[in-house]
Amino acid sequence: MWKITRKLMGANARMLIPAGIAIFLGSVFVTCALLFGNVLDVSMRQSLTEQFGAANYMISVDEHAKETPQEQSLDLQKLTAIDHVEGVRQERSLMLDLGTPSSGKHVTSMITQMGNVDSMNPVQVQEGALPQSADEIAVPESFAKQLGVTLGSTVTVADPAQSDHSMDQEYTVTGFTAENNSQYAYYGGVALLNRQAMDRYFSVRGAAATDDADVQEELAHSDAQVEDTPAYFPSVYVRVGDFPKNADGQTDYADAAQVERKYADTLQAIKDIMPKGTVLESRTQVADQRLKNMGGGASGATTTFLMVFAVLAMFVAALVIANTFQVLVAQRKRILALLRTIGAKRGQVYRSVILEGAILGIISTILAVLVGIGLMVLMIVLMPRDNSMFGLIALRDLGRVITPSAVLIPIVFGTIVTMIACTGSARAATRVSPLEALQSVDTLEQVSKGKLRLTFGILFIVLGIGAAVASIVGVNALNDPANSNNADSNNLYSMYLLISMAACMIVMIGMLMLTQRWVPAMLSGVGTIVSRIGASSRVASANLKRNPKRVAATSAALLIGVTLIATLSTGAASVRQTLSTTLDEHYSVDVIVNKPQSTLTSKQRDAVAAVDGVSGAVLVNYVDMLTPKGNTIRLYAPTSQDQLNTVMNEHTGAMPEQDQLIIPQSYTEGEDPSWKNGQEFKLTNADGTKTLTLTTHTAPYRSLTSDTVYYAMVSPQDLREAHIEYAGNEIWAKVANKNDATAAVNAIRQALGDQQDIIVGGSVAERSLYDQMITVILQVLLALIAVAMIIAIIGVANTLSLSVIERTRESATLRAIGMTRAQLRKSLAIEAVMIAVVAGIVGIIVGTLFGWLGTYIVCSLMGKVSFAFDWLTAGAIIVGGIVCALLASILPARRAVRTPPVVALAQAD
């Protein structure tokens, strides 16, 4: 049968093309969804650990340890001397003022310490060279433009903590640092100084004395005010290199196990010199923990979200394949009967059809995987090296993106779906008897088991709705703050997500089982109106009533296609709106301007408000106080709710009334929160002479400051009555276009460039990274919508082709009694349009509900879910469905009108 199967496939290659395209597109869906999820996971991990540079380990303070390590308790020279330690960098960073005395321009920049080797730096120099001495500096290119400096120019670096400018130091600009590190997006970039230069500033901040003789001499002759505070322990990044290999590609050790032991010995040597109270973690462990702190990260949820639609696409493809093979079996009825006549057994015929589907599935899925990989590689190569999702991925990361599962799952899944879709046609082929070789080609009708189909259809819909409700209830339970630290929460969330996916598919299967009942009933009502238009309309309406099974098969393809499109579009719109609201809550204020050791003026506020792209700016006063546990809390005192509404992205109701302490809602979340709503707090100033007793209330706002451990809002009246004076103020600004946030922040820095020690930061730059991620995801969804439309066209075309084959005698009779080709073509078009309208309306309703369910399950853990419905999109889906139906009717109609009535009647006899 192998030779016969191969010849049959060759003879019907053109008929197999639509099914091959359908399974190809569905498999591309699955491949791209998996690869896209891998890209997102790798890029998020890269983004969260960019400050590592080339390091693969980090030494940091152990939060669970009782000891508090000090900066100089780790001997960096011993650490560097350990075998196979290739690089070391201390994470020492400061906000310092960069200025050019000649122009009077200033900008406050984050400056971090360089590593002992170039690759350890968190950013690289894109022009010029890295600093080689203590009087050289590399600055972000955007800052250089604002200051008007070039390579070789001199900039003055001032320490805002030294009001007398005793620590002002001139540096020569040797290079411009790249601005593609998302960890420093808040600050607009980062400048680089070597360790000797950084010692100048940390030695006066309470850090242990520097061991550099030049710096010691410099400090001895300066008037710098040394802070009497204990030194902190900065994180230390370590690069443990691979073991060197000889010319034969072998290490100096006997086997892999010995290499692993030597690597473990290196790590143990590092741990031996680490001070108490510190911990050694790999880059992967740090990324895992930071993803967990973000709620598990977006990559898993996004991959699953895309896989939902990929599975639905495969479901549509399965219907197309089933219809295609049904047509093939109908056309091969005489051939199959002849095979039975010459001795072919039922099992051989069955296996032949299944084998044909398996070959088609393997070829289509392999091509799909290759195309999917090609698309991802192309995206990685073409995207610029920036903070975007693909911009953080390099070709060397392809091994983490193109995983075995991303290759094997689409091939195995697509092939199995193809084989399963062929089983119905294979069973139909086994029912062809040898006697039918001498009979006419007619429809392979199956006995309709109406009552059984009705029972199972209703049962499936009820089960699907029940599963959807169960998934919603389960996710709601996970949203309970008491379960936020549940170790099994991620597994439970995945389970509920799978249940919701299964619920949608079960409901759809139930609806498809009942299409022979509800579709003809709805079409009958539509046909009553349409049949009055003309002869072609009456014929189309009569055909729809005559064969409910054929109508159901035709409408099913378009119904699934439209439902998929409606699910995608509704899900995309809802996710976009939900994430936008969530980002507004997480990043409450776009830009924050402050000036240490001083206050800002209304003139400076007006300068910020006048910047193009800024929609509002306000001055907000604050005072720093201590909580009962001794932690510093910054108390902001807004003057009114209108003031907050001007600059806050979400109207949170954070304006405090008297005796209220409005804290971020996130403070009260978790298994054992240290803050509780309605709790009475007694706050004191630094010297304990003034107190403030307030009751906590929560509001959904975040990301206001990084200067203190906690922050909250209080009524100005409470501070006045307690005779507490403001310590300073900040300018809060709102950016009109979040997608152009970087330009707006740079413009604000430019507007305040003549002021020294002003720090311009804000969460809008970090938020813009998530906006870019959302945009990419939505672009992928739009691409899925376009492909879903193609699959829908193929599905309708296949079912209409089957309809034409089944109605060969009927069409010939109509032509014989005087119906013109145009009228026959028009009747098929009207029939397709009527089916499209009914299937489109039902598909939009069902797809919208599916989209809302998927959005709720995926996004409910992020916060409040928005359920969007776009009437314009719904109208476009109906119009698109009609266009699809018309396009799908062209080839079947052409086939029907090209066959002369006499020939058609002869073939039907």
Short mmCIF file of C-alpha atoms in Angstrom, two decimals, residues 573-899:
data_model
loop_
_atom_site.label_atom_id
_atom_site.label_comp_id
_atom_site.label_asym_id
_atom_site.label_seq_id
_atom_site.Cartn_x
_atom_site.Cartn_y
_atom_site.Cartn_z
CA ALA A 573 -7.48 44.65 23.36
CA SER A 574 -8.30 43.51 26.89
CA VAL A 575 -4.71 42.59 27.70
CA ARG A 576 -3.49 45.92 26.36
CA GLN A 577 -6.00 47.84 28.46
CA THR A 578 -5.33 45.71 31.54
CA LEU A 579 -1.57 46.03 31.29
CA SER A 580 -1.84 49.75 30.68
CA THR A 581 -3.86 50.14 33.89
CA THR A 582 -1.46 47.86 35.78
CA LEU A 583 1.55 49.85 34.60
CA ASP A 584 -0.20 53.05 35.65
CA GLU A 585 -0.58 51.59 39.14
CA HIS A 586 2.96 50.22 39.32
CA TYR A 587 4.59 53.35 37.90
CA SER A 588 2.46 56.05 39.45
CA VAL A 589 4.64 59.04 38.53
CA ASP A 590 6.57 59.20 35.27
CA VAL A 591 9.37 61.61 36.13
CA ILE A 592 10.67 62.73 39.54
CA VAL A 593 13.10 65.64 39.90
CA ASN A 594 14.87 66.33 43.20
CA LYS A 595 17.81 68.33 44.50
CA PRO A 596 19.70 66.91 47.50
CA GLN A 597 20.70 69.37 50.20
CA SER A 598 18.38 71.99 48.70
CA THR A 599 14.84 72.70 47.48
CA LEU A 600 13.34 73.23 44.05
CA THR A 601 11.48 76.35 43.00
CA SER A 602 8.24 77.05 41.17
CA LYS A 603 10.35 78.48 38.34
CA GLN A 604 12.01 75.11 37.89
CA ARG A 605 8.61 73.39 38.04
CA ASP A 606 7.37 75.72 35.30
CA ALA A 607 10.45 74.91 33.22
CA VAL A 608 9.61 71.21 33.47
CA ALA A 609 5.93 71.81 32.67
CA ALA A 610 6.92 73.79 29.56
CA VAL A 611 8.91 70.88 28.10
CA ASP A 612 7.37 69.46 24.94
CA GLY A 613 5.86 66.07 25.79
CA VAL A 614 5.16 66.87 29.46
CA SER A 615 1.44 67.12 30.21
CA GLY A 616 1.74 68.30 33.82
CA ALA A 617 4.20 69.09 36.61
CA VAL A 618 3.73 69.84 40.32
CA LEU A 619 5.87 70.55 43.39
CA VAL A 620 5.37 68.10 46.26
CA ASN A 621 6.91 68.68 49.70
CA TYR A 622 8.26 65.88 51.86
CA VAL A 623 9.83 65.08 55.21
CA ASP A 624 11.81 61.99 56.26
CA MET A 625 10.86 60.31 59.55
CA LEU A 626 11.45 57.02 61.35
CA THR A 627 9.05 54.11 61.80
CA PRO A 628 8.77 52.25 65.14
CA LYS A 629 11.31 49.74 63.79
CA GLY A 630 13.79 52.50 62.95
CA ASN A 631 13.34 52.42 59.16
CA THR A 632 13.31 55.73 57.29
CA ILE A 633 10.00 56.63 55.67
CA ARG A 634 9.54 59.58 53.33
CA LEU A 635 6.24 61.37 53.91
CA TYR A 636 4.91 63.30 50.93
CA ALA A 637 2.39 66.06 51.61
CA PRO A 638 0.32 66.77 48.48
CA THR A 639 -1.90 69.83 48.66
CA SER A 640 -4.98 68.33 46.98
CA GLN A 641 -6.33 65.39 45.02
CA ASP A 642 -6.34 67.60 41.91
CA GLN A 643 -2.61 68.05 42.32
CA LEU A 644 -2.14 64.27 42.37
CA ASN A 645 -4.49 63.77 39.43
CA THR A 646 -2.35 66.15 37.38
CA VAL A 647 0.71 63.90 37.48
CA MET A 648 -0.29 60.42 38.68
CA ASN A 649 -1.06 57.92 35.94
CA GLU A 650 -3.91 56.32 37.87
CA HIS A 651 -6.36 58.34 39.96
CA THR A 652 -5.68 56.32 43.07
CA GLY A 653 -7.47 58.36 45.72
CA ALA A 654 -4.15 58.71 47.52
CA MET A 655 -4.92 62.18 48.90
CA PRO A 656 -4.82 61.71 52.70
CA GLU A 657 -7.31 63.13 55.11
CA GLN A 658 -6.27 64.33 58.55
CA ASP A 659 -4.69 61.65 60.77
CA GLN A 660 -4.31 59.31 57.78
CA LEU A 661 -1.11 57.71 56.51
CA ILE A 662 -1.72 56.61 52.90
CA ILE A 663 0.67 53.75 52.20
CA PRO A 664 1.09 51.77 48.94
CA GLN A 665 -1.23 48.79 48.76
CA SER A 666 1.76 46.54 48.07
CA TYR A 667 3.00 47.09 51.65
CA THR A 668 0.06 45.07 53.01
CA GLU A 669 0.38 42.19 50.55
CA GLY A 670 2.15 38.93 51.18
CA GLU A 671 1.86 36.10 53.67
CA ASP A 672 3.17 38.09 56.64
CA PRO A 673 3.13 41.81 55.77
CA SER A 674 4.81 44.25 58.16
CA TRP A 675 2.13 46.84 57.38
CA LYS A 676 -1.60 46.44 57.91
CA ASN A 677 -4.52 48.54 56.81
CA GLY A 678 -6.07 50.46 59.73
CA GLN A 679 -2.93 50.12 61.86
CA GLU A 680 -1.89 53.01 64.10
CA PHE A 681 1.69 54.15 63.54
CA LYS A 682 3.81 56.45 65.66
CA LEU A 683 6.47 58.18 63.59
CA THR A 684 9.34 60.26 64.97
CA ASN A 685 11.90 62.62 63.51
CA ALA A 686 15.62 61.78 63.48
CA ASP A 687 16.39 63.22 66.94
CA GLY A 688 13.16 61.93 68.49
CA THR A 689 11.89 65.38 69.51
CA LYS A 690 8.74 65.34 67.39
CA THR A 691 6.19 62.61 66.82
CA LEU A 692 3.31 61.96 64.48
CA THR A 693 0.62 59.36 65.20
CA LEU A 694 -1.37 58.31 62.11
CA THR A 695 -3.67 55.48 60.98
CA THR A 696 -2.68 53.59 57.84
CA HIS A 697 -4.88 53.41 54.76
CA THR A 698 -3.91 51.83 51.45
CA ALA A 699 -4.00 53.13 47.87
CA PRO A 700 -2.71 51.54 44.63
CA TYR A 701 0.38 53.61 43.89
CA ARG A 702 4.08 52.72 43.64
CA SER A 703 7.57 53.74 42.48
CA LEU A 704 7.80 57.20 44.04
CA THR A 705 11.34 57.15 45.44
CA SER A 706 14.40 54.96 45.87
CA ASP A 707 16.01 57.22 48.47
CA THR A 708 14.26 55.63 51.46
CA VAL A 709 13.05 52.17 52.43
CA TYR A 710 9.41 53.28 52.67
CA TYR A 711 7.28 56.17 51.48
CA ALA A 712 3.73 57.33 52.15
CA MET A 713 1.45 60.35 51.92
CA VAL A 714 0.19 62.54 54.75
CA SER A 715 -1.98 65.60 55.09
CA PRO A 716 -0.03 68.91 55.23
CA GLN A 717 -2.28 69.88 58.15
CA ASP A 718 -0.93 67.00 60.26
CA LEU A 719 2.63 68.21 59.72
CA ARG A 720 1.72 71.79 60.54
CA GLU A 721 -0.04 70.82 63.77
CA ALA A 722 2.98 68.71 64.81
CA HIS A 723 5.30 71.65 63.96
CA ILE A 724 7.27 69.44 61.58
CA GLU A 725 9.08 71.34 58.84
CA TYR A 726 9.57 70.05 55.35
CA ALA A 727 12.99 68.59 54.57
CA GLY A 728 12.74 69.23 50.84
CA ASN A 729 10.54 68.91 47.80
CA GLU A 730 10.36 67.18 44.45
CA ILE A 731 8.92 67.94 41.04
CA TRP A 732 6.57 65.25 39.78
CA ALA A 733 5.87 65.29 36.04
CA LYS A 734 3.66 63.32 33.71
CA VAL A 735 4.75 62.38 30.19
CA ALA A 736 2.05 62.57 27.54
CA ASN A 737 3.47 59.92 25.21
CA LYS A 738 4.90 56.96 27.14
CA ASN A 739 6.39 55.51 23.94
CA ASP A 740 8.63 58.58 23.60
CA ALA A 741 9.59 58.69 27.28
CA THR A 742 13.36 58.83 26.78
CA ALA A 743 13.11 61.96 24.64
CA ALA A 744 10.90 63.66 27.22
CA VAL A 745 13.26 62.83 30.11
CA ASN A 746 16.27 64.08 28.14
CA ALA A 747 14.37 67.29 27.32
CA ILE A 748 13.69 67.82 31.03
CA ARG A 749 17.38 67.36 31.80
CA GLN A 750 18.16 69.87 29.08
CA ALA A 751 15.67 72.39 30.50
CA LEU A 752 17.28 72.12 33.94
CA GLY A 753 20.83 71.87 32.60
CA ASP A 754 21.90 75.21 34.07
CA GLN A 755 21.15 73.99 37.62
CA GLN A 756 23.71 72.01 39.61
CA ASP A 757 23.01 68.88 41.67
CA ILE A 758 19.54 68.32 40.16
CA ILE A 759 18.66 64.64 39.77
CA VAL A 760 16.19 63.75 37.03
CA GLY A 761 14.89 60.20 37.21
CA GLY A 762 11.64 58.38 36.91
CA SER A 763 9.94 55.10 36.24
CA VAL A 764 8.68 56.12 32.80
CA ALA A 765 11.88 54.86 31.15
CA GLU A 766 11.46 51.46 32.83
CA ARG A 767 7.76 51.48 32.03
CA SER A 768 8.52 52.16 28.37
CA LEU A 769 10.42 48.85 28.25
CA TYR A 770 7.25 47.01 29.26
CA ASP A 771 5.24 49.07 26.77
CA GLN A 772 7.62 47.92 24.05
CA MET A 773 7.18 44.32 25.19
CA ILE A 774 3.40 44.69 25.09
CA THR A 775 3.59 46.22 21.62
CA VAL A 776 5.64 43.28 20.34
CA ILE A 777 3.18 40.80 21.88
CA LEU A 778 0.24 42.59 20.29
CA GLN A 779 2.03 42.64 16.94
CA VAL A 780 2.44 38.89 17.24
CA LEU A 781 -1.28 38.58 18.01
CA LEU A 782 -2.14 40.69 14.96
CA ALA A 783 0.00 38.36 12.85
CA LEU A 784 -1.91 35.43 14.35
CA ILE A 785 -5.18 37.13 13.42
CA ALA A 786 -4.04 37.47 9.81
CA VAL A 787 -3.01 33.82 9.64
CA ALA A 788 -6.27 32.77 11.31
CA MET A 789 -8.13 34.57 8.52
CA ILE A 790 -6.17 32.57 5.94
CA ILE A 791 -7.00 29.33 7.72
CA ALA A 792 -10.68 30.31 7.78
CA ILE A 793 -10.65 30.95 4.01
CA ILE A 794 -9.04 27.56 3.37
CA GLY A 795 -11.58 25.85 5.64
CA VAL A 796 -14.60 27.43 3.96
CA ALA A 797 -13.15 26.77 0.49
CA ASN A 798 -12.69 23.08 1.33
CA THR A 799 -16.22 22.65 2.67
CA LEU A 800 -17.70 24.50 -0.30
CA SER A 801 -15.67 22.27 -2.61
CA LEU A 802 -17.17 19.24 -0.91
CA SER A 803 -20.57 20.85 -1.30
CA VAL A 804 -20.02 21.29 -5.05
CA ILE A 805 -18.97 17.65 -5.42
CA GLU A 806 -22.04 16.51 -3.50
CA ARG A 807 -24.33 18.71 -5.64
CA THR A 808 -22.97 17.72 -9.05
CA ARG A 809 -26.35 16.33 -10.22
CA GLU A 810 -28.25 19.18 -8.58
CA SER A 811 -26.13 21.88 -10.24
CA ALA A 812 -26.38 20.11 -13.60
CA THR A 813 -30.15 19.94 -13.31
CA LEU A 814 -30.38 23.66 -12.51
CA ARG A 815 -28.21 24.47 -15.53
CA ALA A 816 -30.29 22.15 -17.71
CA ILE A 817 -33.57 23.91 -16.82
CA GLY A 818 -32.18 27.32 -17.70
CA MET A 819 -30.10 28.68 -14.83
CA THR A 820 -27.20 30.69 -16.19
CA ARG A 821 -23.60 30.41 -15.06
CA ALA A 822 -23.78 33.83 -13.44
CA GLN A 823 -26.90 32.85 -11.49
CA LEU A 824 -25.31 29.58 -10.31
CA ARG A 825 -22.15 31.44 -9.30
CA LYS A 826 -24.27 34.07 -7.56
CA SER A 827 -26.29 31.47 -5.66
CA LEU A 828 -23.10 29.90 -4.27
CA ALA A 829 -21.84 33.37 -3.27
CA ILE A 830 -25.12 34.25 -1.52
CA GLU A 831 -25.09 30.91 0.24
CA ALA A 832 -21.56 31.57 1.48
CA VAL A 833 -22.42 35.12 2.61
CA MET A 834 -25.47 33.98 4.57
CA ILE A 835 -23.38 31.36 6.34
CA ALA A 836 -20.68 33.97 6.97
CA VAL A 837 -23.09 36.42 8.59
CA VAL A 838 -24.61 33.85 10.94
CA ALA A 839 -21.27 32.21 11.79
CA GLY A 840 -19.70 35.66 12.17
CA ILE A 841 -22.25 36.94 14.69
CA VAL A 842 -22.13 33.76 16.77
CA GLY A 843 -18.33 33.61 16.45
CA ILE A 844 -17.94 37.19 17.70
CA ILE A 845 -20.12 36.51 20.74
CA VAL A 846 -18.40 33.25 21.64
CA GLY A 847 -14.92 34.58 20.78
CA THR A 848 -15.46 37.66 22.94
CA LEU A 849 -16.40 35.48 25.90
CA PHE A 850 -13.36 33.25 25.27
CA GLY A 851 -11.12 36.32 25.00
CA TRP A 852 -12.46 37.75 28.25
CA LEU A 853 -11.97 34.40 30.01
CA GLY A 854 -8.39 34.09 28.75
CA THR A 855 -7.62 37.69 29.71
CA TYR A 856 -8.98 37.21 33.20
CA ILE A 857 -7.03 34.00 33.80
CA VAL A 858 -3.78 35.41 32.40
CA CYS A 859 -3.97 38.95 33.81
CA SER A 860 -5.87 38.61 37.09
CA LEU A 861 -2.64 38.03 39.01
CA MET A 862 -1.41 41.43 37.78
CA GLY A 863 -4.29 43.46 39.17
CA LYS A 864 -7.68 44.71 38.04
CA VAL A 865 -8.70 43.15 34.71
CA SER A 866 -10.26 45.28 31.96
CA PHE A 867 -12.75 43.66 29.57
CA ALA A 868 -12.59 45.48 26.26
CA PHE A 869 -15.00 45.21 23.34
CA ASP A 870 -14.34 47.12 20.14
CA TRP A 871 -17.45 47.57 18.00
CA LEU A 872 -15.33 48.70 15.07
CA THR A 873 -13.30 45.50 15.24
CA ALA A 874 -16.47 43.43 15.50
CA GLY A 875 -17.83 45.11 12.38
CA ALA A 876 -14.53 44.50 10.60
CA ILE A 877 -14.72 40.81 11.54
CA ILE A 878 -18.21 40.52 10.02
CA VAL A 879 -17.09 42.29 6.85
CA GLY A 880 -13.91 40.21 6.78
CA GLY A 881 -15.95 37.04 7.23
CA ILE A 882 -18.15 37.98 4.29
CA VAL A 883 -15.08 38.72 2.17
CA CYS A 884 -13.54 35.40 3.21
CA ALA A 885 -16.73 33.57 2.27
CA LEU A 886 -16.85 35.28 -1.12
CA LEU A 887 -13.20 34.49 -1.80
CA ALA A 888 -13.71 30.90 -0.67
CA SER A 889 -16.68 30.50 -3.03
CA ILE A 890 -14.74 31.54 -6.15
CA LEU A 891 -12.98 28.24 -6.94
CA PRO A 892 -15.94 25.96 -6.07
CA ALA A 893 -18.26 28.18 -8.14
CA ARG A 894 -15.79 28.15 -11.00
CA ARG A 895 -15.73 24.37 -10.87
CA ALA A 896 -19.52 24.17 -10.81
CA VAL A 897 -20.07 26.48 -13.81
CA ARG A 898 -17.25 25.08 -15.96
CA THR A 899 -18.74 21.59 -16.10
#
